[in-house]
PDB file of C-alpha atoms and ligand atoms in Angstrom:
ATOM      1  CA  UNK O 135      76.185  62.291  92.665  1.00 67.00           C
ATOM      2  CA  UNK O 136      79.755  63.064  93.679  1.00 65.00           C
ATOM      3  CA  UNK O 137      82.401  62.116  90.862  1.00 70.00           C
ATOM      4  CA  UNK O 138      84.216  59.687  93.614  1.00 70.00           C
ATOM      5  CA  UNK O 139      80.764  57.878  93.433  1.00 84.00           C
ATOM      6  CA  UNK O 140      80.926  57.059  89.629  1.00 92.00           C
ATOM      7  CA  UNK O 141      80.927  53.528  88.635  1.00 93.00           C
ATOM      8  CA  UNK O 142      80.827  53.308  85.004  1.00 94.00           C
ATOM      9  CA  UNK O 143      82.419  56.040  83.735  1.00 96.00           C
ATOM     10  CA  UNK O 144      85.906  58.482  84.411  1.00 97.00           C
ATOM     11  CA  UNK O 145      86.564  61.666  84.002  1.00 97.00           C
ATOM     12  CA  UNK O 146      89.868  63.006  82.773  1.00 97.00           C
ATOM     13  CA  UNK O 147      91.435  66.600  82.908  1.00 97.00           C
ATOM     14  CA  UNK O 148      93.631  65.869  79.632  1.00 98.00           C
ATOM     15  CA  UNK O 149      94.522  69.874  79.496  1.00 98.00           C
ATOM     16  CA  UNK O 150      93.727  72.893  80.380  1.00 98.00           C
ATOM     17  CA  UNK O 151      89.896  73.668  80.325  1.00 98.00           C
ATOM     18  CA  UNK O 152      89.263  70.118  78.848  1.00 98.00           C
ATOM     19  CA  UNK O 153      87.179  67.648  80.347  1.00 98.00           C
ATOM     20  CA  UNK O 154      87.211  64.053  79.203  1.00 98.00           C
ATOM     21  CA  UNK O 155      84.454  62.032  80.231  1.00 98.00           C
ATOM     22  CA  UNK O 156      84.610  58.460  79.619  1.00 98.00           C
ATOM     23  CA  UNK O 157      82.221  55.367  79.518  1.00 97.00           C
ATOM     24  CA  UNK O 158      83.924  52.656  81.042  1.00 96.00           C
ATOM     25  CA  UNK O 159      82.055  49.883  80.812  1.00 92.00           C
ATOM     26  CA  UNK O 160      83.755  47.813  78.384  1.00 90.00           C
ATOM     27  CA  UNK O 161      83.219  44.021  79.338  1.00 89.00           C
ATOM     28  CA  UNK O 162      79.706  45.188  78.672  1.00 88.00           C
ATOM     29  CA  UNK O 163      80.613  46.806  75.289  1.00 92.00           C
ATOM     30  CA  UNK O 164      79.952  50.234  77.255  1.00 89.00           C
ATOM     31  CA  UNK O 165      76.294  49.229  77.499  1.00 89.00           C
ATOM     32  CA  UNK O 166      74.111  52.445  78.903  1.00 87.00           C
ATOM     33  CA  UNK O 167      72.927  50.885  82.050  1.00 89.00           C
ATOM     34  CA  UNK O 168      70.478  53.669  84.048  1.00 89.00           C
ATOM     35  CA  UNK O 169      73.328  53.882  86.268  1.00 91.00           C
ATOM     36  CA  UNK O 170      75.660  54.533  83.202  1.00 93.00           C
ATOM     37  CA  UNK O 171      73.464  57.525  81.634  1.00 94.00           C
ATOM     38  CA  UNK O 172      72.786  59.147  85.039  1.00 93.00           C
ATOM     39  CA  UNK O 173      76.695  59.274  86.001  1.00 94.00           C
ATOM     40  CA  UNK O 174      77.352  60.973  82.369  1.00 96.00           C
ATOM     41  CA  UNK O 175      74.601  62.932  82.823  1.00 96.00           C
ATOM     42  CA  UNK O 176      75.992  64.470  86.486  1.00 95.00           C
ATOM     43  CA  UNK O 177      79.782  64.568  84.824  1.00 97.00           C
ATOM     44  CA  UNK O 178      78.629  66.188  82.004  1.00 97.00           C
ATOM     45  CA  UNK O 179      76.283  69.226  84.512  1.00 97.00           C
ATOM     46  CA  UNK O 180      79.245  69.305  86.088  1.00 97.00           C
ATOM     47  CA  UNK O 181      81.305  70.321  83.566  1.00 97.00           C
ATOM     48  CA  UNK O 182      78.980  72.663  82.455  1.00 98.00           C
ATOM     49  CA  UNK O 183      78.778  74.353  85.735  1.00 97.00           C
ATOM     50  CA  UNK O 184      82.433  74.567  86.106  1.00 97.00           C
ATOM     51  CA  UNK O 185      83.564  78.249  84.254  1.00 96.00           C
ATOM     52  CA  UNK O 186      87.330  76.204  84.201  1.00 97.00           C
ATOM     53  CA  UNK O 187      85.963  74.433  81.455  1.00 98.00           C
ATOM     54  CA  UNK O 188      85.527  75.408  77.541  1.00 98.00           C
ATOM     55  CA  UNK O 189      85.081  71.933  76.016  1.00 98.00           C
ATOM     56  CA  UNK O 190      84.329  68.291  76.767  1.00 98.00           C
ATOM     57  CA  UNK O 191      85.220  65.084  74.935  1.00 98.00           C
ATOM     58  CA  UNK O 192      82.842  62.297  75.269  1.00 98.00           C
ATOM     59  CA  UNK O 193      85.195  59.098  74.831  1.00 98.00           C
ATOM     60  CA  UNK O 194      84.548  55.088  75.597  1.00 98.00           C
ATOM     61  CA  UNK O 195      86.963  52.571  77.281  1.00 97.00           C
ATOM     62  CA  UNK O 196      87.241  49.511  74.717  1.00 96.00           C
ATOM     63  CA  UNK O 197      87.104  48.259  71.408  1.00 96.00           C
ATOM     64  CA  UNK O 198      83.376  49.517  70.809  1.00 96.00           C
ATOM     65  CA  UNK O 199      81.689  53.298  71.927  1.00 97.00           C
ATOM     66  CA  UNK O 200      78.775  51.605  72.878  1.00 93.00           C
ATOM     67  CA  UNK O 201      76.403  48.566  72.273  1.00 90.00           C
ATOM     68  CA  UNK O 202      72.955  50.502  73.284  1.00 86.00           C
ATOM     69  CA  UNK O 203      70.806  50.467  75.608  1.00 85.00           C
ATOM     70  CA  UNK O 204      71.800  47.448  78.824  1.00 79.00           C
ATOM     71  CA  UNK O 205      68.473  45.161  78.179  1.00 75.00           C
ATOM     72  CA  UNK O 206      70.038  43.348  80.786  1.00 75.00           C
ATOM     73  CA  UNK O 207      70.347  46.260  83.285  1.00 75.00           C
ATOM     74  CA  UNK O 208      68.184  45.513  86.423  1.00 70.00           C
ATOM     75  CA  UNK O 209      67.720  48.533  88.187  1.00 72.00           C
ATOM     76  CA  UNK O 210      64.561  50.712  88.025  1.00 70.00           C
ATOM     77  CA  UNK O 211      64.427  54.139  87.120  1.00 66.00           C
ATOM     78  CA  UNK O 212      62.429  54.089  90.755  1.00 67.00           C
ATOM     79  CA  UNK O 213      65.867  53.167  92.490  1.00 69.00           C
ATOM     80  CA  UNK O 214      67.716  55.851  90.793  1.00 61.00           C
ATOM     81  CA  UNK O 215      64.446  58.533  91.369  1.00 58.00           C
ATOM     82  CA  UNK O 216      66.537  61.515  93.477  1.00 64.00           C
ATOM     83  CA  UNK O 217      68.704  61.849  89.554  1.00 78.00           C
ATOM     84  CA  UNK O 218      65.684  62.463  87.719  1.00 89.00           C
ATOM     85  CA  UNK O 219      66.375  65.603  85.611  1.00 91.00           C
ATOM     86  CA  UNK O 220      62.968  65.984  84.022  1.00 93.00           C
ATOM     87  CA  UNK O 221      59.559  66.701  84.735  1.00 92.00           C
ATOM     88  CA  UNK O 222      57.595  64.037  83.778  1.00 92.00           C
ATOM     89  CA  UNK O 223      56.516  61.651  86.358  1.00 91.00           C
ATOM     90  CA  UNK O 224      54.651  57.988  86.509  1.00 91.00           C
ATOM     91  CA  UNK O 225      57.871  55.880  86.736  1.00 89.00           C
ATOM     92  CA  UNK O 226      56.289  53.238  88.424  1.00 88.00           C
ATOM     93  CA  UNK O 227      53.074  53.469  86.857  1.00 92.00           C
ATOM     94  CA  UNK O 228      51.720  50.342  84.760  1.00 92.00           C
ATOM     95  CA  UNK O 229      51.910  49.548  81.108  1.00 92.00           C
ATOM     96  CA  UNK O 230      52.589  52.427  78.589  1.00 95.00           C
ATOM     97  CA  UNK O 231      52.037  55.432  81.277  1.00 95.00           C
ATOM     98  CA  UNK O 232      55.455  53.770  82.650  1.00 93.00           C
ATOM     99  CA  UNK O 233      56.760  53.557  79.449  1.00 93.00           C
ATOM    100  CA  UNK O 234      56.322  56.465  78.092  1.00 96.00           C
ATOM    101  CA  UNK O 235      57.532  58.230  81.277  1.00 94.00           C
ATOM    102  CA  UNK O 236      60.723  56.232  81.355  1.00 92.00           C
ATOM    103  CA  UNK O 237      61.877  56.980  78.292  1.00 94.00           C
ATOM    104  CA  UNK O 238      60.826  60.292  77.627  1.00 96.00           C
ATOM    105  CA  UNK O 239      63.057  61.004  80.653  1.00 94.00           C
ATOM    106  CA  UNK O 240      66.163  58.844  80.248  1.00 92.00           C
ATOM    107  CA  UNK O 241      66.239  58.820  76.404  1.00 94.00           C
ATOM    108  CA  UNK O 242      64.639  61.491  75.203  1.00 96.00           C
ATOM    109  CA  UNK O 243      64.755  64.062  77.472  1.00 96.00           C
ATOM    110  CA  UNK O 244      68.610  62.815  78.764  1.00 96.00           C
ATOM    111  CA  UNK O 245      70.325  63.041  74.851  1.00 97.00           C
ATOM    112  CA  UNK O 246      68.402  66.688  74.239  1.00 97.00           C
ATOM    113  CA  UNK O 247      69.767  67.841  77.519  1.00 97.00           C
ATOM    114  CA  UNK O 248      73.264  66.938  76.595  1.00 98.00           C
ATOM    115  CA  UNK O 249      72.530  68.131  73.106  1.00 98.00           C
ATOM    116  CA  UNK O 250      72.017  71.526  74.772  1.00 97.00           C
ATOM    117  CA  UNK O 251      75.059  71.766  76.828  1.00 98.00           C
ATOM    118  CA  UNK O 252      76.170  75.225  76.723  1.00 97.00           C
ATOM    119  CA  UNK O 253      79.371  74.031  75.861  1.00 98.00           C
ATOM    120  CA  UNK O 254      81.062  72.470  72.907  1.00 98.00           C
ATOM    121  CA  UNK O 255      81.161  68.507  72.791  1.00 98.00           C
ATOM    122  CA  UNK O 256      83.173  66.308  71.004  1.00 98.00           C
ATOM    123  CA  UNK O 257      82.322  62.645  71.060  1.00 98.00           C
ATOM    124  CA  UNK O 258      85.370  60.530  69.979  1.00 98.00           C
ATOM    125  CA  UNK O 259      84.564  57.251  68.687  1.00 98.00           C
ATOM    126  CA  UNK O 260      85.816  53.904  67.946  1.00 98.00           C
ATOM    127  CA  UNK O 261      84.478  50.663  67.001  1.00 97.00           C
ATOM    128  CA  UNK O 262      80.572  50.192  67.172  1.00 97.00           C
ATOM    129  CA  UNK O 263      78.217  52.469  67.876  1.00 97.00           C
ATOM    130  CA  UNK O 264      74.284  50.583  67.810  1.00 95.00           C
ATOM    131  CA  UNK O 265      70.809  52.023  68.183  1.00 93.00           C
ATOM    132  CA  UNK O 266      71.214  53.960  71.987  1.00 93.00           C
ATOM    133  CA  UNK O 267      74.900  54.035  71.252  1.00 96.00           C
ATOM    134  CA  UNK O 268      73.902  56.975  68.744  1.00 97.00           C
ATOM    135  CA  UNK O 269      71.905  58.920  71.202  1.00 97.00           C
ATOM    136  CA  UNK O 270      75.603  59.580  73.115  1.00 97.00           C
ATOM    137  CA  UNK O 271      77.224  60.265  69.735  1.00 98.00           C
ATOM    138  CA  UNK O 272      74.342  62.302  68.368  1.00 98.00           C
ATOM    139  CA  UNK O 273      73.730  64.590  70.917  1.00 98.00           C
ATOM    140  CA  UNK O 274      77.458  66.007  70.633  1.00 98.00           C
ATOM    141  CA  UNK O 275      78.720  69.110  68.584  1.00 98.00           C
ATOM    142  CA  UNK O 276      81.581  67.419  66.201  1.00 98.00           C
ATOM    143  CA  UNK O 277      82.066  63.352  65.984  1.00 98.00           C
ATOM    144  CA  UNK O 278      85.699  62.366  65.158  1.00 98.00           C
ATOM    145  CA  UNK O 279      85.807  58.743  64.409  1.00 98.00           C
ATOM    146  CA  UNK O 280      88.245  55.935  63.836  1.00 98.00           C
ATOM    147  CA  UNK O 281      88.510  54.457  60.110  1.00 98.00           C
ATOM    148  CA  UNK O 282      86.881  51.044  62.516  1.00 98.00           C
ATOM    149  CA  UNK O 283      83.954  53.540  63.677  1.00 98.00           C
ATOM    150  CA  UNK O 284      80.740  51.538  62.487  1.00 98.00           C
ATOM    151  CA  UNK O 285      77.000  53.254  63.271  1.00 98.00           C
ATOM    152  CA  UNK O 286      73.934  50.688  63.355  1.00 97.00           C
ATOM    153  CA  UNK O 287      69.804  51.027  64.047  1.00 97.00           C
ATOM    154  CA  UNK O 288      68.691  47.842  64.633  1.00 95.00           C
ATOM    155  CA  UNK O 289      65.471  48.713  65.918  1.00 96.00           C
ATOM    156  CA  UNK O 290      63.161  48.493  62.969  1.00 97.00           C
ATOM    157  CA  UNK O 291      64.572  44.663  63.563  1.00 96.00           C
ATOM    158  CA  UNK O 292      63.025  44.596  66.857  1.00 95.00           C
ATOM    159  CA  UNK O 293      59.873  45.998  65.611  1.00 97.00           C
ATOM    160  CA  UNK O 294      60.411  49.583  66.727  1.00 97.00           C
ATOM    161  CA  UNK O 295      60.430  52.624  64.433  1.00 97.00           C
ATOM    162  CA  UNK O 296      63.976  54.156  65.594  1.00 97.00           C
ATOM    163  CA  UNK O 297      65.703  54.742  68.420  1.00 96.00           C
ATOM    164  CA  UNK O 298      63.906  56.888  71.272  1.00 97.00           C
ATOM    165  CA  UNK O 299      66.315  60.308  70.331  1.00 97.00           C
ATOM    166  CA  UNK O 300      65.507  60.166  66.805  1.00 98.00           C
ATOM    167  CA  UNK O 301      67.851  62.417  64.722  1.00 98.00           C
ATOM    168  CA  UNK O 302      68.430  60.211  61.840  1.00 98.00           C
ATOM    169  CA  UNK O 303      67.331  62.726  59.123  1.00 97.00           C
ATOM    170  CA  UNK O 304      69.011  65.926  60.310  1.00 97.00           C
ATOM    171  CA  UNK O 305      72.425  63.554  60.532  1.00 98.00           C
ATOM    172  CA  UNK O 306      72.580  61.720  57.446  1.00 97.00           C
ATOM    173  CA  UNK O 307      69.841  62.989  55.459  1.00 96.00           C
ATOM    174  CA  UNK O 308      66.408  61.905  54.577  1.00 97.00           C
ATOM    175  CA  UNK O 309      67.387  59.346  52.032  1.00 97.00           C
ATOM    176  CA  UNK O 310      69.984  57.587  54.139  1.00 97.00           C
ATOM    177  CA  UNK O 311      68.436  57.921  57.337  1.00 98.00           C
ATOM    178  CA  UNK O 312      65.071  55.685  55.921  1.00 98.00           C
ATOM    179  CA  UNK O 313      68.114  53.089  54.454  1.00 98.00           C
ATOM    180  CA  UNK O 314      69.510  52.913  57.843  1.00 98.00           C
ATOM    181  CA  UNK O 315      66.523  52.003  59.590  1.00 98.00           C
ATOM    182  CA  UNK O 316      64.886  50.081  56.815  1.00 98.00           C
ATOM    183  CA  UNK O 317      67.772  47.385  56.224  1.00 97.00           C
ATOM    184  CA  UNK O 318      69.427  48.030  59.710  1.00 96.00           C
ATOM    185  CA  UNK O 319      73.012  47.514  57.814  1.00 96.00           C
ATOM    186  CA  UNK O 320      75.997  49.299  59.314  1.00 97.00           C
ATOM    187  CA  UNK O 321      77.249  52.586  57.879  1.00 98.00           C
ATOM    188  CA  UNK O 322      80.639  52.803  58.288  1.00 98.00           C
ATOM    189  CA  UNK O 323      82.863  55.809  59.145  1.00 98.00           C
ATOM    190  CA  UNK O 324      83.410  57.054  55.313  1.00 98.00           C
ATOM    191  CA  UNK O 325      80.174  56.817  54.210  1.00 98.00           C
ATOM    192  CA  UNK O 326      79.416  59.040  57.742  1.00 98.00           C
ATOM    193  CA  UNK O 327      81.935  61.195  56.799  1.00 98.00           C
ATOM    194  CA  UNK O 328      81.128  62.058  53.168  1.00 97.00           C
ATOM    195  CA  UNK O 329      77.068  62.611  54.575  1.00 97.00           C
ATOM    196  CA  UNK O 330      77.996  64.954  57.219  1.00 97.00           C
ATOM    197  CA  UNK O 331      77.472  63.517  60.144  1.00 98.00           C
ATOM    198  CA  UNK O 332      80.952  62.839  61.158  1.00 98.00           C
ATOM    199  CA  UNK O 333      83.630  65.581  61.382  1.00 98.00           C
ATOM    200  CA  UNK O 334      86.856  63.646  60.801  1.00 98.00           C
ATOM    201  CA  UNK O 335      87.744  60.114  60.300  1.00 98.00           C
ATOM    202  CA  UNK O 336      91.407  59.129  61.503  1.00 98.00           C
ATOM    203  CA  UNK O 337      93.441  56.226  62.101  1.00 98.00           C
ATOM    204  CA  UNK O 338      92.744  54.694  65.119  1.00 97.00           C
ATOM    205  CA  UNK O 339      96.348  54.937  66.622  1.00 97.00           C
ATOM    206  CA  UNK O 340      95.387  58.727  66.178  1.00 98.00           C
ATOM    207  CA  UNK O 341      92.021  59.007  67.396  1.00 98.00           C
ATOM    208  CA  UNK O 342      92.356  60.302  71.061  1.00 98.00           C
ATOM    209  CA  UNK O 343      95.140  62.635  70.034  1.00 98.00           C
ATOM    210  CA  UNK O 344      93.870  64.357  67.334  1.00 98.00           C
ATOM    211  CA  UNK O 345      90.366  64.707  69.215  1.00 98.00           C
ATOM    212  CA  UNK O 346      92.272  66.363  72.391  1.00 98.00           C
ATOM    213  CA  UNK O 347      93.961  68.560  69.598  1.00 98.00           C
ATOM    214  CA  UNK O 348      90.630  70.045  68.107  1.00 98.00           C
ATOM    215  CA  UNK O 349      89.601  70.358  71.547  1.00 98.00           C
ATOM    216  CA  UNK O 350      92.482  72.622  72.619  1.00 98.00           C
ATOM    217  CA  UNK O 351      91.898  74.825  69.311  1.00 98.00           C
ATOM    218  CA  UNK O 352      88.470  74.992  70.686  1.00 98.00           C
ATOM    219  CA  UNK O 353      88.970  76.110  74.335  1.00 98.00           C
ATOM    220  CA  UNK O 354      91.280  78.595  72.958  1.00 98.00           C
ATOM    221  CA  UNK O 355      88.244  80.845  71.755  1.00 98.00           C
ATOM    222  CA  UNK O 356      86.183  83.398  74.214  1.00 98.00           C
ATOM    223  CA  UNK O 357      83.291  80.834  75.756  1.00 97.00           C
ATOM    224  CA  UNK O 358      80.962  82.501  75.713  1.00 98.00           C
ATOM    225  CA  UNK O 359      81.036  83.280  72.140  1.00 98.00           C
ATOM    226  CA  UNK O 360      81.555  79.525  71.630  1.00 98.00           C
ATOM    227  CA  UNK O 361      78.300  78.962  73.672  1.00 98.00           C
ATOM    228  CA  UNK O 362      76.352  81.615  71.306  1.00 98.00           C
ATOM    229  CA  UNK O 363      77.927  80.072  68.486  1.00 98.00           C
ATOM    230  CA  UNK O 364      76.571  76.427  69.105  1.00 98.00           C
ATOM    231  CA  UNK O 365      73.011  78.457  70.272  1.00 98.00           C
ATOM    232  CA  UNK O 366      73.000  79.656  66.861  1.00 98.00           C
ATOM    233  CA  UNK O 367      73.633  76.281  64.624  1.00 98.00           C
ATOM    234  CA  UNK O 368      71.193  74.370  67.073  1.00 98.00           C
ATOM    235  CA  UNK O 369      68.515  77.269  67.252  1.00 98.00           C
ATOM    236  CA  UNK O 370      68.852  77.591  62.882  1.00 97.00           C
ATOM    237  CA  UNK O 371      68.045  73.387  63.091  1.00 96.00           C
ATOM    238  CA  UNK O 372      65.229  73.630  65.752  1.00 97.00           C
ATOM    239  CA  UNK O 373      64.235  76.268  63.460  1.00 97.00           C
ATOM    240  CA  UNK O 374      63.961  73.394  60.852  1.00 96.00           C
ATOM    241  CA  UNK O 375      61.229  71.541  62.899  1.00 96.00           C
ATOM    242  CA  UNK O 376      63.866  69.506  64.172  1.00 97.00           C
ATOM    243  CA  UNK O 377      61.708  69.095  67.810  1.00 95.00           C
ATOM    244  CA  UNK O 378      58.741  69.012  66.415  1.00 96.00           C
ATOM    245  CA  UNK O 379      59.488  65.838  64.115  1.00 97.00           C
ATOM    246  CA  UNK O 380      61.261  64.326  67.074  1.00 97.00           C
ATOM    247  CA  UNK O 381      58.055  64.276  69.183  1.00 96.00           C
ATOM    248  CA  UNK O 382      56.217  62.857  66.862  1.00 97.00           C
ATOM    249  CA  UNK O 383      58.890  60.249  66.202  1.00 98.00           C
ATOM    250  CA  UNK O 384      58.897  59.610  69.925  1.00 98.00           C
ATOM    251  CA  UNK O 385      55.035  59.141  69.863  1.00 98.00           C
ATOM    252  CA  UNK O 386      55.576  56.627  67.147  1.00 98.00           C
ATOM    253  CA  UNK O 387      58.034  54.469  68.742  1.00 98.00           C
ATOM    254  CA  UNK O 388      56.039  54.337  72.430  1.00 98.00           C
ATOM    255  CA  UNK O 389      52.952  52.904  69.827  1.00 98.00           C
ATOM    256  CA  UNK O 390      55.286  50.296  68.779  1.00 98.00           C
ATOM    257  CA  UNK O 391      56.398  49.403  72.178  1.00 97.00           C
ATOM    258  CA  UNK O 392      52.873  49.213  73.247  1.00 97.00           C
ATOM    259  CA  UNK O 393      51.622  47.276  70.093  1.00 98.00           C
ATOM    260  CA  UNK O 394      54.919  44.537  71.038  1.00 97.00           C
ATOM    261  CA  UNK O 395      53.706  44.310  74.315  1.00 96.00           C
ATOM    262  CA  UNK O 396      50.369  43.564  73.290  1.00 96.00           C
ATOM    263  CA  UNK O 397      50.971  40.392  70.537  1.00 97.00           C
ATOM    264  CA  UNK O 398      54.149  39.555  71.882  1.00 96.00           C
ATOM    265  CA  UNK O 399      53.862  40.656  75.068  1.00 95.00           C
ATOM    266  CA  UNK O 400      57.329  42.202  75.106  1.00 93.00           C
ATOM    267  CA  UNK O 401      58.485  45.677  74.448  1.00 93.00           C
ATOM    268  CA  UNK O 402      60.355  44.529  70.948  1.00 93.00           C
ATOM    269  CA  UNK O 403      59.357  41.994  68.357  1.00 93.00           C
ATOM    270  CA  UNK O 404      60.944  38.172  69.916  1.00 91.00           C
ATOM    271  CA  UNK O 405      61.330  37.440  66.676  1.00 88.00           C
ATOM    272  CA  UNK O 406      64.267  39.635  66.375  1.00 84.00           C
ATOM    273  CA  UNK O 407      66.671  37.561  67.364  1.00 80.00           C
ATOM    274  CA  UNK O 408      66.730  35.043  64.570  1.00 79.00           C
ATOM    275  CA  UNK O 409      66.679  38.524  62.035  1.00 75.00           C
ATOM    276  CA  UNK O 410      69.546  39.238  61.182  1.00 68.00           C
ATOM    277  CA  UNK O 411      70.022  42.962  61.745  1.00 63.00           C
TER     278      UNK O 411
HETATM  279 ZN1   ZN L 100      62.067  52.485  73.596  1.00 67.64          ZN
END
């Protein structure tokens, strides 16, 4: 996928050995259309591939980061096939084999390959940031938000057990993460903040320039000790059984997909709609 090809996102060379990717998709609230996450996903290989660059900033066109995952999106993960970066298979297959396969490729297996990056990420964020929306943010090294920044899991909602990439206890902690899902309110930017899953909060006026400026304190360090550095933090949480739990998690939401499907006959609850988060 050449970057002249790219449709829903942009990539920016703010400075020297900084690449700024950014979703640009913002009549649809920067909704991750298959299209969407395979364009970030080539921008962000080919940053990593490029020895120019020391650090990347994930950013989003718009009032909101992103609204999730585009239920409206109507292309197939079949169309898009020649992108697929994993090794699972069974795209087109029927009922949960298809599934299972689609997700564990463009959710799962897409956020934990951007998690591992050999490169540090900054995601910059303003606005909302709902249920898929996290699995850009997540996946990132540091998070600088605006004061507006607002994070949301609406999926228990929908009858679902968490979004596909689910890092909700190594971000905000166990007792935080289970209120997030279980009353799928908003938790703003402070309370993020003071739990540790957001570096820096700053006025949104500020937000793009004082992200480029931790950026450029970053790239100013040797690379490759930057790359060891974020092996290091990420090995010590893997080392915490953060995989482990998140396969387990995974398994959990595909049985709630499949139990939708059969009493509603949808992947999420119908019902959802007249919940309020
Ligand atoms: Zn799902």
């Amino acid at each position: 996928m050449r970057s002249a090809d790219f449709e829903t996102i942009v990539v920016e060379h703010p400075a020297d050995k900084v690449v700024r990717i950014v979703l640009n998709r913002p009549d649809a609230r920067n909704a991750q259309s298959f299209r969407l996450l395979y364009e970030l996903n080539a921008a962000l290989d080919r940053a990593a591939q490029d020895d120019g660059i020391s650090a990347v900033i994930l950013a989003a066109t718009g009032p909101h980061f992103s609204s999730g995952h585009d239920l409206r999106d109507t292309e197939k993960l079949t169309d898009l096939q020649s992108d697929v970066v994993g090794t699972w298979c069974g795209f087109g297959c029927a009922g949960a084999e298809a599934r299972m396969a689609v997700e564990k490729e463009m959710y799962l297996g897409l956020s934990e390959r951007w998690r591992n990056l050999p490169k540090p990420t900054i995601a910059q964020v303003q606005g909302k940031v709902i249920a898929g929306g996290l699995m850009l943010v997540w996946p990132c090294d540091l998070i600088v938000a605006s004061e507006d920044a607002q994070f949301l899991d609406n999926t228990v909602t929908m009858g679902v057990s968490g979004a596909e990439w689910f890092n909700h206890p190594f971000e905000l902690g166990v007792r935080k993460a289970k209120e997030m899902l279980f009353t799928a309110d908003y938790v703003s930017a402070a309370d993020a903040h003071r739990l540790g899953m957001v570096n820096h909060v700053v006025a949104a006026g500020e937000l793009a320039s004082f992200t480029l400026g931790l950026a450029l304190r970053i790239v100013q360090k040797p690379l490759f000790a930057l790359k060891l550095a974020k092996e290091a933090v990420n090995a010590a949480q893997d080392n915490q059984g953060r995989w482990n739990a998140m396969q387990t998690s995974f398994a959990l939401h595909q049985l709630c997909h499949s139990h939708n499907q059969q009493v509603h006959g949808s992947l999420i609850d119908p019902g959802f709609v007249q919940r309020k988060h």
